[in-house]
Coordinates of N, CA and C in Angstrom, one line a residue:
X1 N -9.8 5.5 -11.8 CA -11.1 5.2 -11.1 C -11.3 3.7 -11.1
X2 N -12.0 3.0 -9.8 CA -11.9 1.6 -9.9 C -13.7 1.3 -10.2
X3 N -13.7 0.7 -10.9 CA -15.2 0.0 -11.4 C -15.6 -1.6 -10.6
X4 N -16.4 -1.8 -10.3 CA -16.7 -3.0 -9.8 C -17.3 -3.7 -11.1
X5 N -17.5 -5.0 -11.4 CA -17.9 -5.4 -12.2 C -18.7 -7.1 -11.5
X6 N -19.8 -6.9 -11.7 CA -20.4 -7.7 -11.0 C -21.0 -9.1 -12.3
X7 N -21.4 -10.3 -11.5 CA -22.0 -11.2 -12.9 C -20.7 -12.2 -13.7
X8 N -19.7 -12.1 -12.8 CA -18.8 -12.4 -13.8 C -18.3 -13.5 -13.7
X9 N -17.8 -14.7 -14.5 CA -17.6 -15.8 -14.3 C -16.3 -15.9 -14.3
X10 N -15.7 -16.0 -12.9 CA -14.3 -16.0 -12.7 C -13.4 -16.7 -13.2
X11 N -14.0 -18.2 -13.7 CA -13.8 -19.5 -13.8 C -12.8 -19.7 -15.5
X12 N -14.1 -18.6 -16.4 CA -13.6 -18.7 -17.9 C -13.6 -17.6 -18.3
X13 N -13.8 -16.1 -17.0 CA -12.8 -14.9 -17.6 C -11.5 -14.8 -17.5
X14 N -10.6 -13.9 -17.9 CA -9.2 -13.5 -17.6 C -9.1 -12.1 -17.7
X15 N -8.0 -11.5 -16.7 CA -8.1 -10.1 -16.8 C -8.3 -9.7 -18.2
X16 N -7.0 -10.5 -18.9 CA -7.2 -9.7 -20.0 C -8.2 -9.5 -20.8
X17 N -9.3 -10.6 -20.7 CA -10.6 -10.3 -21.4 C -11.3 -8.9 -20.8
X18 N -11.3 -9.4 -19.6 CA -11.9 -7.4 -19.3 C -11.4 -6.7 -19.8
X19 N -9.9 -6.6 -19.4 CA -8.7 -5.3 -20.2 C -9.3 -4.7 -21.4
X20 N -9.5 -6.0 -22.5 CA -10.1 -6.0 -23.9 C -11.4 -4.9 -24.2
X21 N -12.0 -5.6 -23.0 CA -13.7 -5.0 -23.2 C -13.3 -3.5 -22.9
X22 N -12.9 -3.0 -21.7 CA -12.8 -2.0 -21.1 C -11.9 -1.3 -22.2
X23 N -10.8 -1.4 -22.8 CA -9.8 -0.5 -23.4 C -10.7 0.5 -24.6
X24 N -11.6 0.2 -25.1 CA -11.8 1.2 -25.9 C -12.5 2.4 -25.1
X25 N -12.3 3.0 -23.9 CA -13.1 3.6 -23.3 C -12.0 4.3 -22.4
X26 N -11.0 4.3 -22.5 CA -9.8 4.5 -22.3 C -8.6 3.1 -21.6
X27 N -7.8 4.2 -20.8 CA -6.7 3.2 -20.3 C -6.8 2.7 -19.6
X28 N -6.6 0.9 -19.2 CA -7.1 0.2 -18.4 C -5.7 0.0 -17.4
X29 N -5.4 0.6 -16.3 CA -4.5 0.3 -15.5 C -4.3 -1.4 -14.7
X30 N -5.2 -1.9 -15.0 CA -5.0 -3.6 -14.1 C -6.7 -3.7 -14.3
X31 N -6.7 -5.1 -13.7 CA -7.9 -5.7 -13.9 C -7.5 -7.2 -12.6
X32 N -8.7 -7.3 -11.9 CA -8.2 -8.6 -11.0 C -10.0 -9.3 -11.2
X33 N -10.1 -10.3 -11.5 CA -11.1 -11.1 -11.4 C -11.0 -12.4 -10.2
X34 N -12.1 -12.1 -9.8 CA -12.8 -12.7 -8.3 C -13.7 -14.4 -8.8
X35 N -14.5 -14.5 -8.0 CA -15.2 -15.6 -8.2 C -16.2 -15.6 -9.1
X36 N -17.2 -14.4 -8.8 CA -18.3 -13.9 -9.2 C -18.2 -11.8 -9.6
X37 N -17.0 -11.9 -9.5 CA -17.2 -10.5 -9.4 C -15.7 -10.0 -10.3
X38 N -15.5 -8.6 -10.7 CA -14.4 -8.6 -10.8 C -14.0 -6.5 -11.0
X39 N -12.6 -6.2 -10.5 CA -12.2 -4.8 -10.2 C -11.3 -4.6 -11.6
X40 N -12.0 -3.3 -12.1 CA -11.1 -2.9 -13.3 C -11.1 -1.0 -12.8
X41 N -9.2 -1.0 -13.4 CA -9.0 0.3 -13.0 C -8.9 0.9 -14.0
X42 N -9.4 2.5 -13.8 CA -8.9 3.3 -15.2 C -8.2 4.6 -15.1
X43 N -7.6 4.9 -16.0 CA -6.6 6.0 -15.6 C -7.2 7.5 -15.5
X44 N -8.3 7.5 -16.8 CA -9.1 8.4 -16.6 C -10.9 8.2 -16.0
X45 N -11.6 9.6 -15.5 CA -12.7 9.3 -15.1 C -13.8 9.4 -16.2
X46 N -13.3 10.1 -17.3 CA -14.3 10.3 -18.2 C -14.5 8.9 -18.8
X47 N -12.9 8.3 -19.2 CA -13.6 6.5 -19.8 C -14.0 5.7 -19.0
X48 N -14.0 6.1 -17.8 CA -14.5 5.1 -16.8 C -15.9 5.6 -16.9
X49 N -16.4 6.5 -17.0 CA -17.7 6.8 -16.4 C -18.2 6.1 -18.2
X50 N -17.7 6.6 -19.0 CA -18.2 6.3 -20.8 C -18.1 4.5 -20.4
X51 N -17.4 3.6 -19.9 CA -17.3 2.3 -19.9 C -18.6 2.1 -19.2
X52 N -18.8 2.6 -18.2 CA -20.0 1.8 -17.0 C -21.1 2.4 -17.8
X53 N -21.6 3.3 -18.6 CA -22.8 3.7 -19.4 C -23.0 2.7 -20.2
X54 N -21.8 2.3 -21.0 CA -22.0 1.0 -22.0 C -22.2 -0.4 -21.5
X55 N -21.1 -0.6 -20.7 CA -21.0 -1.9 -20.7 C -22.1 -2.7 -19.4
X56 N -22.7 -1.9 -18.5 CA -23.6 -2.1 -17.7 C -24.8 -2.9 -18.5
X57 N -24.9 -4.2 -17.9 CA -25.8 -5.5 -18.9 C -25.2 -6.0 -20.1
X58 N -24.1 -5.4 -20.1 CA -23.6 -6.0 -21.4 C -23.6 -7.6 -21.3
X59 N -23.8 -8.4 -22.0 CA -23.9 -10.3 -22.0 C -21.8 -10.5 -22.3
X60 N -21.2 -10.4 -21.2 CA -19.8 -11.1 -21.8 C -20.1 -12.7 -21.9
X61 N -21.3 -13.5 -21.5 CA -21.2 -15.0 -21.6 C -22.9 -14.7 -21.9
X62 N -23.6 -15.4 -23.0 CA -24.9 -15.4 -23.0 C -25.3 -15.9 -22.0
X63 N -26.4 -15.1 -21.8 CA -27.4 -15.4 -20.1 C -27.1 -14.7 -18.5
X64 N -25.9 -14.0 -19.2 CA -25.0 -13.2 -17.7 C -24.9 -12.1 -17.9
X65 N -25.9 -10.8 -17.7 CA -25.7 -9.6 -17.5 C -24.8 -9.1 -17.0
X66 N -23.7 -8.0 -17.2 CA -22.9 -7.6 -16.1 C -23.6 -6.1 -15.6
X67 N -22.7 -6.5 -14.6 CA -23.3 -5.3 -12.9 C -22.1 -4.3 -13.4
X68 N -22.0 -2.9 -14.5 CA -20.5 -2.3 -13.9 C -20.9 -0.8 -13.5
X69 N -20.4 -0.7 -12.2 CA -20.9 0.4 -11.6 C -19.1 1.0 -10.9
X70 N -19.3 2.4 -10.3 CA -18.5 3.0 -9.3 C -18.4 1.8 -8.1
X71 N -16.8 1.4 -8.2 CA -16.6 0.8 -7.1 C -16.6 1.8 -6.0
X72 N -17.6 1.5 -4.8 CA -17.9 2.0 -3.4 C -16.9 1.5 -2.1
X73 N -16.3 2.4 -1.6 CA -15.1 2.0 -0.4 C -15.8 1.3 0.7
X74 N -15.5 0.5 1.5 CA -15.3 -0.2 2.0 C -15.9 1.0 3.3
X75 N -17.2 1.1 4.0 CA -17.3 1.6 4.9 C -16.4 1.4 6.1
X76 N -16.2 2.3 7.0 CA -15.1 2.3 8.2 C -16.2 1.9 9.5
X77 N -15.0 1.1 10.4 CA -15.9 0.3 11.6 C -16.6 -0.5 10.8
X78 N -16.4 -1.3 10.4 CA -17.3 -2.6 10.0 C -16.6 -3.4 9.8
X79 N -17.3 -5.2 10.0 CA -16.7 -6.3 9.8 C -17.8 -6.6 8.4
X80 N -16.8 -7.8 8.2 CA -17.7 -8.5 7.0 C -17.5 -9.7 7.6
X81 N -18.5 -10.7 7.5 CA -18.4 -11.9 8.1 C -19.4 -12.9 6.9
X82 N -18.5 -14.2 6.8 CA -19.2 -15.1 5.8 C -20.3 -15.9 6.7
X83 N -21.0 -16.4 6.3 CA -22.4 -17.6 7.0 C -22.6 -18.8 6.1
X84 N -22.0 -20.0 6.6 CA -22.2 -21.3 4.8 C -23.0 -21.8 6.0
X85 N -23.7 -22.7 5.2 CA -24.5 -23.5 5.3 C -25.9 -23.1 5.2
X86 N -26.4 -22.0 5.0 CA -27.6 -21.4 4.3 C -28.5 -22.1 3.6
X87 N -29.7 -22.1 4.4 CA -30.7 -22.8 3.0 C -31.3 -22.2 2.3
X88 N -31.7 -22.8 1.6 CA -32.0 -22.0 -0.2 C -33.2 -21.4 0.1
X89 N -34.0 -21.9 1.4 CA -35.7 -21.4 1.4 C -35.4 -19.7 2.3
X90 N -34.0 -19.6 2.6 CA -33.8 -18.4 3.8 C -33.4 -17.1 2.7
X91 N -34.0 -16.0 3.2 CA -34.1 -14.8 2.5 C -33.2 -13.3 3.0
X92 N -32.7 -12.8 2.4 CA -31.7 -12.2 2.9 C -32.3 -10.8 4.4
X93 N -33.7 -10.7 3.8 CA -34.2 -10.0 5.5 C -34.6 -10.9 6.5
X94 N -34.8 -12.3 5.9 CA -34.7 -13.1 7.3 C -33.3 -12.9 8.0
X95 N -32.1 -13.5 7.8 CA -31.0 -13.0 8.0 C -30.6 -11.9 8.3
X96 N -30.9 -11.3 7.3 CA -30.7 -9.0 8.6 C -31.3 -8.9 9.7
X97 N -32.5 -10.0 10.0 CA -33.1 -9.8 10.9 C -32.7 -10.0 12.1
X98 N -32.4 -11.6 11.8 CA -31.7 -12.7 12.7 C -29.9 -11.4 13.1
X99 N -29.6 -11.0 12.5 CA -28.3 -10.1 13.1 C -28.9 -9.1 13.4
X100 N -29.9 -8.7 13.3 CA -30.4 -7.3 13.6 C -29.8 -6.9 15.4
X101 N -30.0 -8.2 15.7 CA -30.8 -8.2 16.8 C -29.6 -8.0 18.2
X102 N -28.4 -8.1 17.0 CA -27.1 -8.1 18.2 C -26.5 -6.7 17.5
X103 N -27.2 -5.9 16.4 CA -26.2 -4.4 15.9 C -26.9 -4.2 14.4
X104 N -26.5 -3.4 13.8 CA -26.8 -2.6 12.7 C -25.9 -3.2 11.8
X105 N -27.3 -3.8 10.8 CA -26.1 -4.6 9.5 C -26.7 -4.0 8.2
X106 N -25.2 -3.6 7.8 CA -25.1 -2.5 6.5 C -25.4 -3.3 5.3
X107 N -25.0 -4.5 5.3 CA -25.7 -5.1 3.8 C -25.6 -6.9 4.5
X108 N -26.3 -7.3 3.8 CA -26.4 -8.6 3.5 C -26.6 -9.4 2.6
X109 N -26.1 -10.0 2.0 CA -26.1 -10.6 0.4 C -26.2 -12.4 0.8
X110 N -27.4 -13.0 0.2 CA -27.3 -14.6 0.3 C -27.5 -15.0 -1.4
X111 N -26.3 -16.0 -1.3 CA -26.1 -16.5 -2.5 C -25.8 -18.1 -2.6
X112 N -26.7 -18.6 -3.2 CA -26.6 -20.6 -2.9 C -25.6 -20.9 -2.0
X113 N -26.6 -20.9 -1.1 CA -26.0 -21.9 0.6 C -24.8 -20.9 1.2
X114 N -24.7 -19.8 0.8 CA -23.6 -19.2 1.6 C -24.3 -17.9 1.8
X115 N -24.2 -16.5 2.8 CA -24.1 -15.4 3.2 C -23.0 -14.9 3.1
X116 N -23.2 -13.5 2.9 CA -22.3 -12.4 3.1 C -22.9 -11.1 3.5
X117 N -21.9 -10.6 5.0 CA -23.0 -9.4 5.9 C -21.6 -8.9 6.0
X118 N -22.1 -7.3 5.7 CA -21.1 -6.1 7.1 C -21.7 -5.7 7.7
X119 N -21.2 -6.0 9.0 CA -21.5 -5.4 10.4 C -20.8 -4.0 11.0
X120 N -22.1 -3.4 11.8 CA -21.1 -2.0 12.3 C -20.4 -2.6 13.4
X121 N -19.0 -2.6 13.8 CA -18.0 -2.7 14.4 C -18.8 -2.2 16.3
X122 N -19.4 -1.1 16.0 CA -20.0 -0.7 17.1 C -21.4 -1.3 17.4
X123 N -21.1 -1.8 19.0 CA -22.9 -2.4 19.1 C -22.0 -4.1 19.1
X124 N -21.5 -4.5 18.4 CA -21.0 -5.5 18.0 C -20.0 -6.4 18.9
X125 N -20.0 -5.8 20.0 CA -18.3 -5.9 20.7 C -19.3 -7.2 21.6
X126 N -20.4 -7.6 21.8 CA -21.3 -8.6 22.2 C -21.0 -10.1 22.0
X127 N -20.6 -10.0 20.5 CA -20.7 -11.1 20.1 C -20.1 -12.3 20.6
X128 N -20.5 -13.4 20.0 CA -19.5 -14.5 20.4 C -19.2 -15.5 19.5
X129 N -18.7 -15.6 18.8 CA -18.7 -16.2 17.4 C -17.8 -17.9 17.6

């Protein structure tokens, strides 16, 4: 089963430190850490489901909750597209809005000066980037 793991400081984690956390909950097939995020696999679904009960808010760095939930697939027909230069005063439904307006956007996430949106693929063929 793959777990997403959210909150994570890519910078001064290492797989293996997740490996660590995750292994008493069963078998940790791999572990890849991201920027802010990071994917841990397990062999079984029972320790996976026993890992995300526990370790969900767990502090791996004081002051940093982690996010660990069911990694969710990657909806089909959609783009993801980045947006930098974001100002800090702009709110993520101002931005759903502002794309509303050329197709249906499945998420939008704004994080210091940068965006991140999936777009449905359909409705979208408009654009001009």
């Amino acid at each position: 089963m793959k777990i997403f793991v959210g909150n994570v400081d890519g910078a001064d984690t290492t797989p293996e430190e997740l490996a660590a956390l995750f292994a008493p909950y069963g078998t940790v097939m791999s572990c890849a850490v991201m920027k802010q995020f990071a994917f841990v696999h397990m062999r079984e679904n029972a320790g996976a489901l026993r890992a995300i009960e526990a370790l969900h808010g767990h502090e791996l760095r004081p002051g940093r909750a982690l996010v660990v939930e069911m990694s969710r697939p990657r909806p089909l027909n959609t783009w993801k597209i980045f947006v930098g230069n974001v100002s800090a005063a702009c709110t993520s439904q101002e931005l759903r809005s502002l794309f509303e307006r050329r197709g249906r956007v499945i998420e939008c996430d704004v994080v210091k000066g940068y965006a991140s949106l999936r777009l449905s693929r359909i409705g979208l063929s408009c654009w001009v980037l």
